[in-house]
Amino acid sequence: MEFRELERVRPEEIEKRSFEIITQELGDKKLDPEQELVIKRVIHTTADFDYADHLIFSPHAVKLGIEALKEGVPVITDTNMGKAGINKKALERAGSSVHCFMADEDVAEDAKNRQTTRAHASMDKAARLSKECIFAIGNAPTALVHLHELIQEGIIKPRLIIGVPVGFVNVIQSKEMILSLSDVPYIVARGRKGGSNVAAAIVNAMLYQIS
Amino acid sequence: MEFRELERVRPEEIEKRSFEIITQELGDKKLDPEQELVIKRVIHTTADFDYADHLIFSPHAVKLGIEALKEGVPVITDTNMGKAGINKKALERAGSSVHCFMADEDVAEDAKNRQTTRAHASMDKAARLSKECIFAIGNAPTALVHLHELIQEGIIKPRLIIGVPVGFVNVIQSKEMILSLSDVPYIVARGRKGGSNVAAAIVNAMLYQIS
């Protein structure tokens, strides 16, 4: 049986070649140079060019995120999958770390006692860890809703919120709440789309800009 | 500031409500009852209705996958992210397990020595583990290409291949190779889209049908 021929690309060249194709297909689309590598990496992760339009950045969000990573500010995810997707070597080189509290027993218990989601309870645990964190939320809108509350109450002041949960219930609303913030940097995937893979890709795109 | 009102849904009802919305939006679209829960879970994971058209199943692939899981056939992923996304409690209940060899030192060394990808080398490691595995490939087309080779050579006979790598270099071709197989069950996301999250969602959709 004959197949469409495989492109001959050496293993270490595959990513470079992918980014060339993405650049080509974006054509005339103008991307902000500060945002470009984040947008392209998300497209690389999803093969979905919708993200070229739907990723919304507060002013200098990428630059501020990179600065925070270099200062060792920890990254909090809302799934172990998002945590797994972040490049640990690059994270370590930057001096940062990643934490996910979703599977912790105290979080499960807290969520049950208060009739809320584990994502909600795990944000409270993160708030106890530090007032300043980078949040990479790829799954749970309830995490974003609660972050918004904690910010309004002055309990936390995140260095960056990556707000890219995916889905159908309160996802759009929760992202709009983050987009309304004027004093917290954010990167948000407007609409229903997103995911733990997207959250991890955004963190990685920032880490890869740290030499 | 006023936001579009949050939908009041209890934590344990969110997933059910999401599936209702997906069913609603699929409208008149006819789904094969055997495939339905897999397709809907992938849409739930991605908010991308393209999958209703692009997921291709060999005859009774879902049923055969479920049978294999119940027999304890191990699942091999090509990313730790895919591994992280699989529900471990459901997997344990079914009697199966999940393995990812991508970060293993012997795999890295083997890949380097043979000028190939770690994904390729990690499929060789899986082949040494068992002739029969379930492969959940969400990232590396080179993994699918090599699985195709190993099958042609009679070295392995997978119980199911979930072929959903994402991207731009050889992704489409590698999936077409799997779609050409006549004696190995597969679930393939035709085209460029897919991901480790999609691979994990497909495994979970099968696990959740095991009582």
Coordinates of C-alpha atoms in Angstrom, one line a residue:
Chain A
M1 CA 0.0 0.0 0.0
E2 CA 1.2 3.5 -0.9
F3 CA 0.9 6.4 1.4
R4 CA 1.4 10.1 0.9
E5 CA 5.1 10.4 1.4
L6 CA 6.5 11.2 4.8
E7 CA 8.3 14.5 5.0
R8 CA 12.0 13.8 5.8
V9 CA 12.7 15.9 8.8
R10 CA 15.4 15.1 11.4
P11 CA 14.0 14.6 15.0
E12 CA 15.6 17.8 16.3
E13 CA 14.2 19.8 13.3
I14 CA 10.5 18.8 13.7
E15 CA 9.5 21.6 15.9
K16 CA 11.3 24.2 13.8
R17 CA 9.6 22.9 10.7
S18 CA 6.2 23.0 12.5
F19 CA 6.7 26.6 13.4
E20 CA 7.7 27.5 9.8
I21 CA 4.4 25.9 8.6
I22 CA 2.4 27.8 11.3
T23 CA 4.1 31.1 10.3
Q24 CA 3.4 30.4 6.6
E25 CA -0.3 29.7 7.3
L26 CA -0.8 32.7 9.4
G27 CA 0.2 34.7 6.3
D28 CA -0.4 38.4 6.6
K29 CA -1.8 38.2 10.1
K30 CA 0.0 40.7 12.3
L31 CA 1.0 39.4 15.8
D32 CA 2.3 41.5 18.6
P33 CA 6.0 40.5 18.8
E34 CA 5.7 40.1 22.6
Q35 CA 2.8 37.7 22.1
E36 CA 3.9 35.9 19.0
L37 CA 5.8 32.9 20.5
V38 CA 3.0 32.2 22.9
I39 CA 0.3 32.3 20.2
K40 CA 2.4 30.1 17.8
R41 CA 3.1 27.6 20.5
V42 CA -0.6 27.3 21.4
I43 CA -1.3 26.7 17.7
H44 CA 1.5 24.1 17.6
T45 CA -0.1 22.3 20.6
T46 CA -3.6 22.3 19.2
A47 CA -3.3 22.7 15.4
D48 CA -6.1 25.2 15.9
F49 CA -5.6 28.6 14.3
D50 CA -8.7 30.0 16.2
Y51 CA -6.2 30.9 18.9
A52 CA -4.6 33.5 16.8
D53 CA -7.8 35.5 17.3
H54 CA -9.0 34.3 20.7
L55 CA -6.0 34.7 22.9
I56 CA -6.3 38.0 24.8
F57 CA -3.3 39.5 26.6
S58 CA -3.3 42.3 29.1
P59 CA -0.5 44.8 28.4
H60 CA 2.9 43.1 28.6
A61 CA 1.4 40.0 30.1
V62 CA 4.1 37.8 28.6
K63 CA 7.0 40.0 29.7
L64 CA 5.5 40.2 33.2
G65 CA 5.0 36.4 33.3
I66 CA 8.6 35.8 32.2
E67 CA 9.9 38.2 34.9
A68 CA 7.9 36.4 37.5
L69 CA 9.1 33.0 36.4
K70 CA 12.7 34.3 36.6
E71 CA 12.1 35.5 40.2
G72 CA 11.0 32.0 41.1
V73 CA 7.3 32.7 41.5
P74 CA 5.6 29.3 41.6
V75 CA 3.1 28.1 39.0
I76 CA -0.2 26.7 40.2
T77 CA -2.2 24.4 37.9
D78 CA -5.7 23.1 38.3
T79 CA -4.9 19.7 36.8
N80 CA -2.1 17.2 37.2
M81 CA -2.2 17.0 33.4
G82 CA -1.3 20.7 33.1
K83 CA 1.5 20.2 35.6
A84 CA 2.8 17.2 33.6
G85 CA 2.8 19.2 30.4
I86 CA 5.1 21.9 31.7
N87 CA 8.8 21.4 30.8
K88 CA 10.4 20.6 34.2
K89 CA 14.0 21.2 33.0
A90 CA 13.1 24.6 31.6
L91 CA 11.2 25.4 34.8
E92 CA 14.1 24.4 37.0
R93 CA 16.5 26.5 34.9
A94 CA 14.3 29.5 35.3
G95 CA 14.2 28.9 39.1
S96 CA 10.5 28.3 39.3
S97 CA 8.3 25.3 40.3
V98 CA 4.9 23.9 39.6
H99 CA 2.2 22.8 42.0
C100 CA -1.2 21.1 41.7
F101 CA -3.3 20.6 44.7
M102 CA -6.3 18.9 43.0
A103 CA -5.6 15.4 44.2
D104 CA -4.7 16.4 47.8
E105 CA -6.8 14.8 50.5
D106 CA -7.3 18.0 52.4
V107 CA -8.6 19.7 49.3
A108 CA -11.1 16.9 48.6
E109 CA -12.3 17.1 52.2
D110 CA -12.5 20.9 52.2
A111 CA -14.5 20.8 48.9
K112 CA -16.9 18.2 50.3
N113 CA -17.5 20.1 53.5
R114 CA -18.2 23.3 51.8
Q115 CA -20.2 21.9 48.9
T116 CA -17.8 23.4 46.3
T117 CA -15.4 22.1 43.7
R118 CA -12.0 20.7 44.4
A119 CA -10.7 23.4 42.0
H120 CA -12.2 26.1 44.2
A121 CA -10.7 24.5 47.3
S122 CA -7.3 24.1 45.6
M123 CA -7.2 27.8 44.9
D124 CA -7.7 28.5 48.6
K125 CA -4.7 26.2 49.3
A126 CA -2.6 28.1 46.8
A127 CA -3.7 31.4 48.4
R128 CA -2.3 30.1 51.7
L129 CA 1.0 29.2 50.0
S130 CA 1.6 32.7 48.6
K131 CA -0.2 36.0 47.9
E132 CA 1.7 36.1 44.5
C133 CA 1.5 33.1 42.2
I134 CA 1.2 32.4 38.5
F135 CA -2.0 30.5 37.9
A136 CA -2.3 28.3 34.9
I137 CA -5.9 27.3 34.8
G138 CA -6.8 25.0 31.8
N139 CA -9.8 23.1 33.1
A140 CA -12.0 24.5 35.9
P141 CA -14.0 27.7 35.4
T142 CA -14.8 27.5 39.2
A143 CA -11.0 28.0 39.8
L144 CA -11.2 31.3 37.8
V145 CA -14.4 32.4 39.5
H146 CA -12.8 31.9 42.9
L147 CA -9.5 33.6 41.9
H148 CA -11.6 36.6 40.9
E149 CA -13.2 36.6 44.4
L150 CA -9.9 36.2 46.2
I151 CA -8.4 39.1 44.2
Q152 CA -11.5 41.3 44.9
E153 CA -11.1 40.5 48.6
G154 CA -7.4 41.5 48.5
I155 CA -6.4 38.0 49.6
I156 CA -4.2 37.3 46.6
K157 CA -2.5 39.4 43.9
P158 CA -1.4 37.0 41.2
R159 CA 1.6 37.8 39.1
L160 CA -0.2 36.3 36.1
I161 CA -3.4 34.4 35.4
I162 CA -3.4 32.1 32.4
G163 CA -7.2 31.6 32.1
V164 CA -7.8 28.9 29.5
P165 CA -10.4 26.5 30.9
V166 CA -12.3 24.5 28.3
G167 CA -16.0 23.6 28.2
F168 CA -19.6 24.4 28.4
V169 CA -20.7 25.4 31.9
N170 CA -19.6 28.9 33.1
V171 CA -16.4 28.8 31.0
I172 CA -17.1 31.9 29.0
Q173 CA -18.4 33.8 32.0
S174 CA -15.4 32.9 34.2
K175 CA -13.0 34.1 31.5
E176 CA -14.9 37.4 31.1
M177 CA -14.4 37.9 34.9
I178 CA -10.7 37.6 34.5
L179 CA -10.7 39.9 31.4
S180 CA -12.4 42.6 33.5
L181 CA -9.4 42.8 35.9
S182 CA -7.4 45.9 35.5
D183 CA -4.5 45.3 37.9
V184 CA -3.7 41.6 37.4
P185 CA -1.9 40.5 34.2
Y186 CA -3.7 37.8 32.3
I187 CA -3.6 35.7 29.2
V188 CA -7.1 34.4 28.4
A189 CA -8.5 32.2 25.6
R190 CA -11.8 33.9 25.0
G191 CA -14.7 31.5 24.3
R192 CA -15.2 27.9 25.1
K193 CA -11.9 26.6 23.9
G194 CA -8.7 25.9 26.0
G195 CA -7.4 23.1 28.0
S196 CA -4.6 21.9 30.2
N197 CA -2.5 21.4 27.2
V198 CA -3.0 25.0 26.2
A199 CA -2.2 26.2 29.7
A200 CA 1.0 24.2 29.7
A201 CA 2.0 25.4 26.2
I202 CA 1.6 29.0 27.4
V203 CA 3.9 28.4 30.4
N204 CA 6.4 26.6 28.2
A205 CA 6.4 29.4 25.6
M206 CA 7.4 31.8 28.3
L207 CA 10.0 29.5 29.8
Y208 CA 11.7 29.0 26.4
Q209 CA 12.3 32.7 26.2
I210 CA 14.4 32.6 29.3
S211 CA 18.0 31.8 28.4
Chain B
M1 CA -19.0 45.4 37.3
E2 CA -21.8 43.1 36.0
F3 CA -21.1 39.8 34.4
R4 CA -23.2 37.5 32.4
E5 CA -24.8 35.5 35.1
L6 CA -23.1 32.3 36.2
E7 CA -25.2 29.2 35.7
R8 CA -26.0 27.6 39.0
V9 CA -24.9 24.0 38.8
R10 CA -23.8 21.9 41.7
P11 CA -20.2 20.6 41.4
E12 CA -21.3 17.0 40.8
E13 CA -23.8 18.1 38.1
I14 CA -21.3 20.1 35.9
E15 CA -20.3 17.2 33.7
K16 CA -23.8 16.0 33.2
R17 CA -24.9 19.5 32.3
S18 CA -22.0 19.8 29.8
F19 CA -23.0 16.6 28.1
E20 CA -26.6 17.8 27.8
I21 CA -25.3 21.0 26.1
I22 CA -23.1 18.9 23.7
T23 CA -26.0 16.6 22.9
Q24 CA -28.2 19.7 22.2
E25 CA -25.7 21.3 20.0
L26 CA -25.0 18.1 18.0
G27 CA -28.7 18.4 17.1
D28 CA -29.8 15.9 14.4
K29 CA -26.3 14.5 13.9
K30 CA -26.5 10.7 14.1
L31 CA -23.8 9.1 16.1
D32 CA -23.2 5.3 16.3
P33 CA -24.3 4.3 19.8
E34 CA -21.1 2.4 20.3
Q35 CA -19.0 5.5 19.5
E36 CA -21.2 8.2 21.0
L37 CA -19.7 8.4 24.5
V38 CA -16.2 8.6 23.1
I39 CA -17.1 11.3 20.6
K40 CA -19.0 13.4 23.2
R41 CA -16.2 13.1 25.8
V42 CA -13.6 14.3 23.2
I43 CA -15.9 17.3 22.5
H44 CA -16.2 17.8 26.3
T45 CA -12.4 17.9 26.5
T46 CA -11.8 20.2 23.6
A47 CA -15.0 22.2 23.0
D48 CA -14.3 21.4 19.4
F49 CA -17.2 19.9 17.5
D50 CA -14.9 19.1 14.5
Y51 CA -14.3 15.8 16.3
A52 CA -17.9 14.7 15.6
D53 CA -16.8 14.3 12.0
H54 CA -13.1 13.5 12.2
L55 CA -13.0 10.7 14.7
I56 CA -12.7 7.5 12.7
F57 CA -13.4 4.1 14.3
S58 CA -12.6 0.7 12.9
P59 CA -15.5 -1.8 13.4
H60 CA -16.3 -2.2 17.1
A61 CA -13.1 -0.4 18.2
V62 CA -14.7 0.9 21.4
K63 CA -16.1 -2.5 22.4
L64 CA -12.8 -4.2 21.7
G65 CA -10.9 -1.5 23.6
I66 CA -13.2 -1.9 26.6
E67 CA -12.7 -5.7 26.5
A68 CA -9.0 -5.3 26.4
L69 CA -9.0 -2.9 29.4
K70 CA -11.1 -5.3 31.4
E71 CA -8.6 -8.1 30.6
G72 CA -5.9 -5.8 32.1
V73 CA -4.1 -5.0 28.8
P74 CA -1.8 -2.1 29.6
V75 CA -2.1 1.3 28.0
I76 CA 1.0 2.9 26.5
T77 CA 1.1 6.7 26.1
D78 CA 3.6 8.8 24.2
T79 CA 3.5 11.7 26.8
N80 CA 3.5 11.9 30.5
M81 CA 0.7 14.4 30.0
G82 CA -1.4 11.8 28.4
K83 CA -0.6 9.4 31.2
A84 CA -1.5 12.1 33.8
G85 CA -4.9 12.7 32.0
I86 CA -6.1 9.1 32.4
N87 CA -8.3 8.5 35.4
K88 CA -6.2 6.2 37.6
K89 CA -9.0 5.1 39.9
A90 CA -11.1 4.0 36.9
L91 CA -8.1 2.3 35.4
E92 CA -7.4 0.4 38.5
R93 CA -11.0 -0.6 38.9
A94 CA -10.8 -2.0 35.3
G95 CA -7.6 -3.9 36.2
S96 CA -5.4 -2.1 33.7
S97 CA -2.4 0.2 34.0
V98 CA -0.7 3.0 32.1
H99 CA 2.9 3.4 31.1
C100 CA 4.9 6.1 29.4
F101 CA 8.6 5.5 28.5
M102 CA 9.3 8.9 27.0
A103 CA 11.4 10.2 29.9
D104 CA 13.3 7.0 30.5
E105 CA 17.1 7.3 30.2
D106 CA 17.5 4.1 28.1
V107 CA 14.9 5.4 25.6
A108 CA 16.7 8.8 25.3
E109 CA 20.0 6.9 24.8
D110 CA 18.5 4.5 22.2
A111 CA 17.0 7.4 20.3
K112 CA 20.3 9.3 20.3
N113 CA 22.3 6.3 19.1
R114 CA 19.9 5.5 16.3
Q115 CA 19.2 9.1 15.3
T116 CA 15.5 8.7 15.8
T117 CA 12.9 10.2 18.1
R118 CA 12.3 9.2 21.7
A119 CA 8.7 8.4 20.7
H120 CA 10.1 5.9 18.2
A121 CA 12.4 4.3 20.7
S122 CA 9.7 4.3 23.4
M123 CA 7.5 2.2 21.1
D124 CA 10.3 -0.3 20.8
K125 CA 10.4 -0.5 24.6
A126 CA 6.6 -1.1 24.7
A127 CA 7.0 -3.8 22.1
R128 CA 9.5 -5.6 24.5
L129 CA 6.9 -5.3 27.3
S130 CA 4.1 -7.1 25.4
K131 CA 3.0 -8.0 22.0
E132 CA -0.5 -6.8 22.9
C133 CA -0.9 -3.3 24.2
I134 CA -3.4 -0.4 23.9
F135 CA -1.5 2.5 22.4
A136 CA -2.8 6.0 23.2
I137 CA -0.7 8.3 21.0
G138 CA -1.6 12.0 21.3
N139 CA 1.6 13.7 20.4
A140 CA 4.2 12.0 18.2
P141 CA 3.5 10.9 14.6
T142 CA 6.8 9.1 14.6
A143 CA 5.3 6.8 17.3
L144 CA 2.4 5.9 14.9
V145 CA 4.8 5.4 11.9
H146 CA 6.9 3.0 14.0
L147 CA 3.9 1.2 15.3
H148 CA 2.8 0.6 11.7
E149 CA 6.3 -0.9 11.0
L150 CA 6.2 -3.1 14.1
I151 CA 2.8 -4.4 13.1
Q152 CA 3.9 -5.1 9.5
E153 CA 6.9 -7.0 10.8
G154 CA 4.7 -9.1 13.1
I155 CA 6.5 -7.9 16.2
I156 CA 3.4 -6.5 17.8
K157 CA -0.4 -6.9 17.5
P158 CA -2.0 -4.0 19.4
R159 CA -5.4 -4.6 20.9
L160 CA -6.2 -0.9 20.0
I161 CA -4.4 2.1 18.6
I162 CA -5.7 5.5 19.6
G163 CA -4.0 7.6 17.0
V164 CA -4.6 11.2 17.7
P165 CA -1.3 13.1 17.4
V166 CA -1.5 16.8 16.8
G167 CA 0.5 19.0 14.5
F168 CA 2.0 19.8 11.2
V169 CA 4.9 17.5 10.3
N170 CA 3.8 14.0 9.2
V171 CA 0.8 14.0 11.4
I172 CA -1.8 13.5 8.6
Q173 CA 0.3 10.8 6.9
S174 CA 1.0 8.8 10.1
K175 CA -2.8 8.7 10.8
E176 CA -3.5 7.5 7.3
M177 CA -1.1 4.7 7.8
I178 CA -3.1 3.5 10.9
L179 CA -6.4 3.9 9.0
S180 CA -5.0 1.5 6.4
L181 CA -4.7 -1.3 8.9
S182 CA -7.2 -4.1 8.4
D183 CA -6.5 -6.3 11.4
V184 CA -5.8 -3.8 14.2
P185 CA -8.6 -1.9 15.9
Y186 CA -8.1 1.9 15.8
I187 CA -9.7 5.2 16.8
V188 CA -8.1 7.9 14.8
A189 CA -8.6 11.7 14.6
R190 CA -8.3 12.4 10.9
G191 CA -6.4 15.5 10.0
R192 CA -4.0 17.7 12.1
K193 CA -6.0 17.9 15.3
G194 CA -5.7 15.8 18.4
G195 CA -3.5 15.9 21.5
S196 CA -2.6 14.1 24.7
N197 CA -5.8 15.5 26.2
V198 CA -7.8 13.8 23.4
A199 CA -5.9 10.5 23.8
A200 CA -6.6 10.5 27.5
A201 CA -10.3 11.5 27.0
I202 CA -10.8 8.5 24.7
V203 CA -9.3 6.1 27.2
N204 CA -11.4 7.6 30.0
A205 CA -14.6 7.4 27.9
M206 CA -13.9 3.6 27.6
L207 CA -13.1 3.2 31.3
Y208 CA -16.3 5.0 32.4
Q209 CA -18.3 2.3 30.5
I210 CA -16.8 -0.4 32.7
S211 CA -19.0 -0.9 35.8

